[in-house]
Coordinates of C-alpha atoms and ligand atoms in Angstrom, one line a residue:
X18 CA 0.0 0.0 0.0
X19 CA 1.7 3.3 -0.9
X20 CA 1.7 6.2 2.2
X21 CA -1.4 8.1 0.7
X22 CA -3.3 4.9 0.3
X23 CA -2.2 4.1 4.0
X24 CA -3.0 7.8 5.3
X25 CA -6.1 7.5 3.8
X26 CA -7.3 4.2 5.2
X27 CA -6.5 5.9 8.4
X28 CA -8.8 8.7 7.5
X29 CA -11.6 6.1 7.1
X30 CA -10.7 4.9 10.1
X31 CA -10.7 8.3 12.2
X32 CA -13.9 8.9 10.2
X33 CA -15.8 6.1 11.3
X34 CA -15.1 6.0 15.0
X35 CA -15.7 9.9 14.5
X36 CA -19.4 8.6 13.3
X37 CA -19.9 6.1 16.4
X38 CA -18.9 9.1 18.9
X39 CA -21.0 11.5 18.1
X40 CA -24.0 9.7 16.0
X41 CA -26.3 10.4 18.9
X42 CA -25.6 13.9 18.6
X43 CA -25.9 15.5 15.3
X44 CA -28.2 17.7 14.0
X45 CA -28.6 20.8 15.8
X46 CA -25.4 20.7 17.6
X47 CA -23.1 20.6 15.3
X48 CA -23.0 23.7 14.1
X49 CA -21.3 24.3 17.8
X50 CA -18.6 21.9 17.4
X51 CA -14.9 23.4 16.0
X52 CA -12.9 20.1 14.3
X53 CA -9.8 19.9 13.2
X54 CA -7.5 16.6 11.9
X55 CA -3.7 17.0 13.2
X56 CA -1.6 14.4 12.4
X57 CA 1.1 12.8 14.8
X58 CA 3.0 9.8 14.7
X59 CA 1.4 8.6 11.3
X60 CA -1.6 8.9 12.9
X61 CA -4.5 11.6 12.5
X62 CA -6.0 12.8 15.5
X63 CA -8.8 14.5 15.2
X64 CA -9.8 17.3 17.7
X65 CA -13.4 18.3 18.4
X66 CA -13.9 20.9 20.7
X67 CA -17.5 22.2 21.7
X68 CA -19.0 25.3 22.7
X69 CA -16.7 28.0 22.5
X70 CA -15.9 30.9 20.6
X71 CA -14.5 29.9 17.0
X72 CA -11.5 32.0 17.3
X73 CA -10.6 30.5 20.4
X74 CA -11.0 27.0 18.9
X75 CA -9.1 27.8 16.1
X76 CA -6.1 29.2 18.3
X77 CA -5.6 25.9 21.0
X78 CA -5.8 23.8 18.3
X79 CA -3.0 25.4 15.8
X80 CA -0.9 25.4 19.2
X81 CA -1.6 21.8 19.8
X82 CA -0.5 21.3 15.5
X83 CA 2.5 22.8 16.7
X84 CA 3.1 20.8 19.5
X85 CA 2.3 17.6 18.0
X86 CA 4.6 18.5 15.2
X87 CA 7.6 19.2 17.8
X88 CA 6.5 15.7 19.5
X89 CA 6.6 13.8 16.0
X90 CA 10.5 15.1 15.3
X91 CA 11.5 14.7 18.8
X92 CA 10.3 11.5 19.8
X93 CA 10.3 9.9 16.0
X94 CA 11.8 6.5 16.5
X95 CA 13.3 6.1 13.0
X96 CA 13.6 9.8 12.0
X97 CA 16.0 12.4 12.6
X98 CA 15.4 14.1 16.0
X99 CA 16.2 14.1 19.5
X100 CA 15.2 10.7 20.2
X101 CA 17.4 9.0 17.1
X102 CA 20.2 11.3 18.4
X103 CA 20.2 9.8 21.9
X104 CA 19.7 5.9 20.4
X105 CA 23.0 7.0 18.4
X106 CA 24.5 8.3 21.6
X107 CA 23.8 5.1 23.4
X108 CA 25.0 3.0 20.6
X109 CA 28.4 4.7 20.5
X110 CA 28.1 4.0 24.4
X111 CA 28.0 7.8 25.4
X112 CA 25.7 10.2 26.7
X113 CA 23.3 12.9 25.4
X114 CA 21.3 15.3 26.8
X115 CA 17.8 15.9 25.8
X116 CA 15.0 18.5 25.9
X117 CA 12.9 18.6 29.6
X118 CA 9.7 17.2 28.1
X119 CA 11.4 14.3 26.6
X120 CA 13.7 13.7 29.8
X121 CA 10.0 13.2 31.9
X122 CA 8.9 10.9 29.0
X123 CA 11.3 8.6 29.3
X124 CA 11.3 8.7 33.4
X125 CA 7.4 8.2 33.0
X126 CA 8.2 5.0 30.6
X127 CA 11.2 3.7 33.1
X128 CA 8.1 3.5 35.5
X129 CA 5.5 2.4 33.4
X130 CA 8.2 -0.4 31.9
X131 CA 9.2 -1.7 35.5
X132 CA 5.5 -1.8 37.2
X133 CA 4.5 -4.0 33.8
X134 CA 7.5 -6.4 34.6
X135 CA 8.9 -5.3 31.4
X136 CA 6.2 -6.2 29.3
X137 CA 6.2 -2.7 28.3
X138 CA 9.2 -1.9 27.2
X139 CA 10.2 1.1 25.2
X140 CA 14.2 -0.1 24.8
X141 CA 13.1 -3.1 22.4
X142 CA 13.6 -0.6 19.7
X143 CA 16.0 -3.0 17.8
X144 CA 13.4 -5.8 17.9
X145 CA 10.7 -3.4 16.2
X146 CA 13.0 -2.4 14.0
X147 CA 13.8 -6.5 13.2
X148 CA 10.2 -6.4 12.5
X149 CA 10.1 -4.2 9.8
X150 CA 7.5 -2.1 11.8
X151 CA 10.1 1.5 11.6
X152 CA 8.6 2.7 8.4
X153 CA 5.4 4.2 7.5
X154 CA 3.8 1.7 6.0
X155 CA 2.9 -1.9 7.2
X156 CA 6.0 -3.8 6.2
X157 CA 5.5 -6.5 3.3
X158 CA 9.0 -8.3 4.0
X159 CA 10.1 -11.9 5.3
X160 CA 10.0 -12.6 9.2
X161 CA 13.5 -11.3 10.6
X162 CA 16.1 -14.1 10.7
X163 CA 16.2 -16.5 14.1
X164 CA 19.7 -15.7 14.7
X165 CA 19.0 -11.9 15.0
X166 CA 16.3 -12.2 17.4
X167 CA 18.2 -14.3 19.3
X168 CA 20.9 -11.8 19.4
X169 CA 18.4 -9.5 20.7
X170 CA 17.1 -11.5 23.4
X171 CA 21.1 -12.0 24.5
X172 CA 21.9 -8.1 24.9
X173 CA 18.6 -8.2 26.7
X174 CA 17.7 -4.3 26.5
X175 CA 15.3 -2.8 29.1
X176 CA 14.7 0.3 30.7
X177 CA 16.6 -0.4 33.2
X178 CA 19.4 -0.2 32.0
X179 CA 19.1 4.0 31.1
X180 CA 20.5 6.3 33.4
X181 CA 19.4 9.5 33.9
X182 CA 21.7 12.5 35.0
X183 CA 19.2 15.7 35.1
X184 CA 18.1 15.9 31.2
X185 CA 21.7 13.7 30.2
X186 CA 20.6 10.3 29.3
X187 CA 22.8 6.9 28.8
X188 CA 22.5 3.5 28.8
X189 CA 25.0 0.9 30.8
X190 CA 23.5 -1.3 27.7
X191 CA 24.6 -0.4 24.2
X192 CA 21.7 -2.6 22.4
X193 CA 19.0 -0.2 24.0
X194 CA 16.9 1.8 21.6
X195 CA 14.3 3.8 22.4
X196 CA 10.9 3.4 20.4
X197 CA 8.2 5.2 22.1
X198 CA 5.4 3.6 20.0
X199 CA 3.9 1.7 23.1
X200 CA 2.6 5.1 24.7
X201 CA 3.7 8.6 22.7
X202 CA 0.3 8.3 21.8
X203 CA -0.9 8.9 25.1
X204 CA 1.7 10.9 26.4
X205 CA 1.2 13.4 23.9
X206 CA -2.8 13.2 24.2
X207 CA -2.3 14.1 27.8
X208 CA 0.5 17.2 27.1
X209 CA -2.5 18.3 24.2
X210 CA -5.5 18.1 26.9
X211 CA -3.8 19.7 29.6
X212 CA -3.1 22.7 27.1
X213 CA -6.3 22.8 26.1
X214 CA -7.7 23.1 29.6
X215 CA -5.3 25.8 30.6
X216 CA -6.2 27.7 27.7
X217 CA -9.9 27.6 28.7
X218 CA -11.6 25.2 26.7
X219 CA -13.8 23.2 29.0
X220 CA -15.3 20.5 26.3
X221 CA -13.4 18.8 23.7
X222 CA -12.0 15.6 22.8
X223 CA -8.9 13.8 21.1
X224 CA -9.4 10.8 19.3
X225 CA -6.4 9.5 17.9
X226 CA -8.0 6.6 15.6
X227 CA -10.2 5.6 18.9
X228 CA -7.5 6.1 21.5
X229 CA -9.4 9.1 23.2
X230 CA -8.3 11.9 25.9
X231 CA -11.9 13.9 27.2
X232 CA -12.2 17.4 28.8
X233 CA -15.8 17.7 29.6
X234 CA -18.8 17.3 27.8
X235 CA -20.3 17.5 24.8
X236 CA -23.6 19.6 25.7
X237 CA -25.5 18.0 28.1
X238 CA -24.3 14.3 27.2
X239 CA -20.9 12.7 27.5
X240 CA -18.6 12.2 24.7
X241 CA -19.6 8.7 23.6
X242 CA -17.0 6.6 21.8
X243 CA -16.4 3.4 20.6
X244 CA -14.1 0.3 20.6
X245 CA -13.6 -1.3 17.4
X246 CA -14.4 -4.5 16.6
X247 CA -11.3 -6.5 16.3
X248 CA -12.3 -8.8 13.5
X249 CA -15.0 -7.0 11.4
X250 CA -16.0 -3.8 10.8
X251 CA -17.8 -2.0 13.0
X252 CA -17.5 -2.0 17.3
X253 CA -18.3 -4.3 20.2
X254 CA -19.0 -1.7 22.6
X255 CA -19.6 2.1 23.5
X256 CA -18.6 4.2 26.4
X257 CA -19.4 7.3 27.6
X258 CA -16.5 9.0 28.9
X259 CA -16.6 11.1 32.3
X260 CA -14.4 14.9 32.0
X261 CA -10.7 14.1 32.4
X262 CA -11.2 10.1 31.3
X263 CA -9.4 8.3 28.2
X264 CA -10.1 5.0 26.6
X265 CA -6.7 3.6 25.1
X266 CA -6.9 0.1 22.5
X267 CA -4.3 -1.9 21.6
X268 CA -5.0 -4.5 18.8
X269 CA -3.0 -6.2 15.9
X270 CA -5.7 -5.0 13.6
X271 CA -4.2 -1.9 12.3
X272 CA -0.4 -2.1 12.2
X273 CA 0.7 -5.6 11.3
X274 CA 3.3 -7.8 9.3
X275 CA 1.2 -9.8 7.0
X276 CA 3.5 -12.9 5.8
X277 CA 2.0 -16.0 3.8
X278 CA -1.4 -15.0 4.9
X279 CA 0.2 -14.6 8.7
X280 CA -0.4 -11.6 10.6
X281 CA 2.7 -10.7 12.9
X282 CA 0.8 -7.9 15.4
X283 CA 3.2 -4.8 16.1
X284 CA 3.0 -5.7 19.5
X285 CA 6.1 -8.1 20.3
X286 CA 6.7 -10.0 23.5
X287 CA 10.2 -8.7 24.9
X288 CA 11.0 -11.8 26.7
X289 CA 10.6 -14.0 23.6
X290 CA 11.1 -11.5 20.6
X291 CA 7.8 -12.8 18.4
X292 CA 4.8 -10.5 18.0
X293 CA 1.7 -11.3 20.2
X294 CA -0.8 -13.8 18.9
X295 CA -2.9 -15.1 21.4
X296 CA -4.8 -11.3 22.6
X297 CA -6.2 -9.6 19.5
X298 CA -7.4 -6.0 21.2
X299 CA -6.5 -4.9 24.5
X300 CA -8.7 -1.6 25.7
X301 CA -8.2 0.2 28.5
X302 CA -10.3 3.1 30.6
X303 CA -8.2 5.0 32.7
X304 CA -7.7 8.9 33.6
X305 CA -3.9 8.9 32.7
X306 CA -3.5 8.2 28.6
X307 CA 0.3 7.5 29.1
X308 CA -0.6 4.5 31.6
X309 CA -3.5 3.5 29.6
X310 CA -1.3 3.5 26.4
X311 CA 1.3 1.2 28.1
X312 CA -1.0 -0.6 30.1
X313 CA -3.0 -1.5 26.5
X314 CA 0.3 -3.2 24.9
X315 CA 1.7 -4.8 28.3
X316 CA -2.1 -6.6 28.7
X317 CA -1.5 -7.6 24.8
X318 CA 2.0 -9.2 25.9
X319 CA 0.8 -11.1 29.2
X320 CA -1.8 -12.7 27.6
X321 CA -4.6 -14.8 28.8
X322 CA -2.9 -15.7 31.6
X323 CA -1.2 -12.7 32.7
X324 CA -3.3 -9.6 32.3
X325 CA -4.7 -9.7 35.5
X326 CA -1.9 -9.4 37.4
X327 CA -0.2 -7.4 34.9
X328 CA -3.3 -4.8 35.4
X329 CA -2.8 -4.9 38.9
X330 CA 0.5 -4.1 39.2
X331 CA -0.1 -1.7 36.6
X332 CA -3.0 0.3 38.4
X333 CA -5.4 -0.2 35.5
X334 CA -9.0 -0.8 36.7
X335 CA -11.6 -0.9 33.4
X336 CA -10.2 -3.5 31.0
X337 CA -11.7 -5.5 28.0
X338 CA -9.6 -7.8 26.3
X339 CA -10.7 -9.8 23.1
X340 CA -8.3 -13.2 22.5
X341 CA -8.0 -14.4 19.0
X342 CA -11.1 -17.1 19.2
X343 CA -12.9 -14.1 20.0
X344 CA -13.6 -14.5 23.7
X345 CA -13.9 -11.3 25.6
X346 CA -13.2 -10.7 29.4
X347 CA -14.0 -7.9 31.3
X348 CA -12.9 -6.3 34.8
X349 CA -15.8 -6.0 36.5
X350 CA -15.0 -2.0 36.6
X351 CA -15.1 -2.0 33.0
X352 CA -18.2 -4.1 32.7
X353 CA -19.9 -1.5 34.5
X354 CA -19.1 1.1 31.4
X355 CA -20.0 -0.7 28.7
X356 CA -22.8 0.2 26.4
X357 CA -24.1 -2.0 23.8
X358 CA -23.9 -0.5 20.0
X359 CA -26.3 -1.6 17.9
X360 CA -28.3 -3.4 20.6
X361 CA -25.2 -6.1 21.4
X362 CA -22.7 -6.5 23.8
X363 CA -19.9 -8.7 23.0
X364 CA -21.6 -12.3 22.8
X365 CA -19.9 -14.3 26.1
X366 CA -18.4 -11.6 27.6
X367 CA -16.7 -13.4 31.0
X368 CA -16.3 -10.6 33.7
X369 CA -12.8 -11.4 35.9
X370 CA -11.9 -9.2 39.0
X371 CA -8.7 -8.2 39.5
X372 CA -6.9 -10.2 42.2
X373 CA -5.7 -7.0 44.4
X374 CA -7.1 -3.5 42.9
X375 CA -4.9 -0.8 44.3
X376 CA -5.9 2.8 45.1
X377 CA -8.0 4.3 42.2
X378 CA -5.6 6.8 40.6
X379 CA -2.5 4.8 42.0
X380 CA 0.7 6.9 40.8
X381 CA 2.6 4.9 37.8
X382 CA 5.4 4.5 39.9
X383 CA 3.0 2.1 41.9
X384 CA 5.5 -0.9 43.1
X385 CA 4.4 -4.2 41.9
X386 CA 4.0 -6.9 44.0
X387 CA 6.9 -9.0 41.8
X388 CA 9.0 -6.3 42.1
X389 CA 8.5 -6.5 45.9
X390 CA 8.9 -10.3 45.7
X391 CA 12.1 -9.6 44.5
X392 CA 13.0 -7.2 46.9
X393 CA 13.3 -4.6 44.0
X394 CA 11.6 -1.2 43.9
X395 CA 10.3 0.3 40.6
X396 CA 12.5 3.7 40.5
X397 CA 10.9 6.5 41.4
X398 CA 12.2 10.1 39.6
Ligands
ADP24 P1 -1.3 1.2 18.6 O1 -0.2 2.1 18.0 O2 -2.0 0.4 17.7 O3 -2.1 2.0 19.6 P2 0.4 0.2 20.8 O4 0.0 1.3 21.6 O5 0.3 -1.2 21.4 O6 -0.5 0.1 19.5 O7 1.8 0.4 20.2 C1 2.5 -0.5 19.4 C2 3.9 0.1 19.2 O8 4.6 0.0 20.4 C3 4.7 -0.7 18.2 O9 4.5 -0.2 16.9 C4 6.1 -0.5 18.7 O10 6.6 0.7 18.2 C5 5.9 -0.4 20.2 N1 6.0 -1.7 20.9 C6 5.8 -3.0 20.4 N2 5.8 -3.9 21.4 C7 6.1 -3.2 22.5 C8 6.4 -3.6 23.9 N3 6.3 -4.8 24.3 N4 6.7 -2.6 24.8 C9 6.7 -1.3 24.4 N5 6.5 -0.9 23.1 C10 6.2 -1.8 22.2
MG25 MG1 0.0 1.2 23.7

């Protein structure tokens, strides 16, 4: 598929969970909704805000363009930029120091990575790059060769191994590289919402091809979005989100190697290099998009058997996860929040509480109870 054709699949996409958020709404409203489409990341995210003063609209969201552009050079995995810069510097076994905002995202991933158990990891960089999945278009290329995996899994890159020195940033291990893909999306949804709200705009929402950050309402109703439906067209659910909440998915839908009628997800498992097969769509309802973001692709990674826990030690309440037979499991927390589209809710959907919930709100530099086990403690900037 050529990078227009791509683009403009995503377009459809953006379009169509546009339709499903606000379907209940149009008509007379819209003529007090201000949109705009940014793009970040190779993905559009569109920006509704409602209620206020077109010029004012028009203002916070060129700012947020502006930001998002900064974002997409700084934190670009595979392009020029601050972030290629430092995976250079770490290569060469040095140091480099980067700009404030980028220094806190990486701190905010060291956490997020450690309370996941490193399912979450954004120093596998060299393993998505093995994938084929640095470019902008799915890749159409062979699976990467045994041996180079395994010499992946040997250098064993992690988080961990980054050290941070004010804004200087190094690695003790030269085979880290940073690829933010697991969460920019959310980070930068969360930067673009708190700007909004400190510039006064009360109601809006970003929606990032149905990974979603909400400030307010949208009149009188909630912003109502949807989760897509894994395997066929359409959703499986609806929720309406409360001020200040985000609804992050995960799924090997959208980004994906597709090899002799094999699709590898974009999601890999760090502890055994392959892409995720067993967990097909991994959503998560949360009021921090970062976590949320993170929390989405670890879930993917621990699989049937892990997510719970890994949600736990996470501090992720609201999840629905969809394996590839199609079963769906819900947290009881997220159960709650889901509304059926179309008159359906997903057909068997098995509701699972979480073993230990902590604190609602639980800072990301919550302390897993394996980390405890092991008489380690997630570091805390
Ligand atoms: P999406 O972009 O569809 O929302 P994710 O949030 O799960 O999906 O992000 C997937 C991206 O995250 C991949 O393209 C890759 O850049 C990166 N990635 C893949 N596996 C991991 C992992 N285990 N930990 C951290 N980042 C990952
Ligand atoms: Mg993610």
């Amino acid at each position: 598929m050529s990078a227009t054709a791509f683009l403009r699949s995503r377009l459809v996409v953006a379009g169509l969970i546009a339709l499903l958020l606000f379907g209940l709404e149009r008509g007379n409203r819209a003529d007090r909704e201000f949109r705009e489409t940014l793009y970040v990341f190779g993905t559009l995210v569109e920006v509704v805000i409602y209620d206020e003063a077109p010029a004012k609209a028009r203002a916070a969201t060129a700012a947020l363009g502006q930001a998002f552009q900064r974002y997409h050079s700084d934190w670009h995995a595979w392009q020029p930029g601050e972030l290629e810069n430092l995976n250079a510097a770490i290569a060469a076994g040095t140091s480099y120091t980067v700009d404030p905002t980028l220094a806190a995202v990486l701190r905010q991933g060291s956490q997020l990575s450690c309370a996941s158990g490193g399912l979450f990891d954004p120093a596998i960089g060299g393993l998505v790059g093995l994938w084929g999945f640095h470019a902008d278009t799915p890749p159409q290329g062979a699976r990467p060769a045994a041996a180079d995996v395994d010499a992946f899994l040997a250098a064993h890159p992690g988080m961990s191994d980054l050290r941070f020195d004010g804004n200087r940033i190094s690695s003790v291990n030269p085979a880290v590289q940073l690829d933010l893909g697991g969460f920019a999306k959310g980070v930068a949804l969360d930067l673009a919402a708190r700007d909004l709200a400190a510039r006064g705009i009360h109601n809006a929402v970003l929606n990032a091809g149905g990974d979603v950050n909400v400030i307010g309402g949208h009149g009188a109703r909630p912003w109502r979005v949807a989760i897509r439906d894994p395997f066929v067209w359409g959703a499986v659910a609806a929720i309406s989100l409360r001020s200040g909440e985000v609804l992050y998915t995960s799924g090997n839908y959208e980004r994906y190697l597709d090899h002799g009628g094999v699709r590898f997800s974009h999601i890999l498992d760090p502890r055994t290099g392959l892409p995720v097969r067993e967990i097909v769509s991994v959503s998560v309802l949360d009021t921090n998009g970062a976590r949320a973001d993170a929390a989405a692709t670890a879930l993917s990674v621990a699989g049937r058997d892990g997510w719970v826990d890994t949600a736990r030690d996470m501090g992720v309440e609201a999840v629905l996860l969809i394996d590839a037979a199609g079963r769906s499991y819900a947290t009881p927390a997220m159960a709650a929040r889901l509304e059926p589209v179309a008159g359906v809710l997903p057909e068997g959907l098995q509701v699972i509480a979480l073993p230990q919930i902590p604190v609602s709100g639980a800072p990301v530099s919550y302390q897993s109870a394996r980390d405890q086990s092991q008489g380690q403690r997630c570091p805390v900037f």
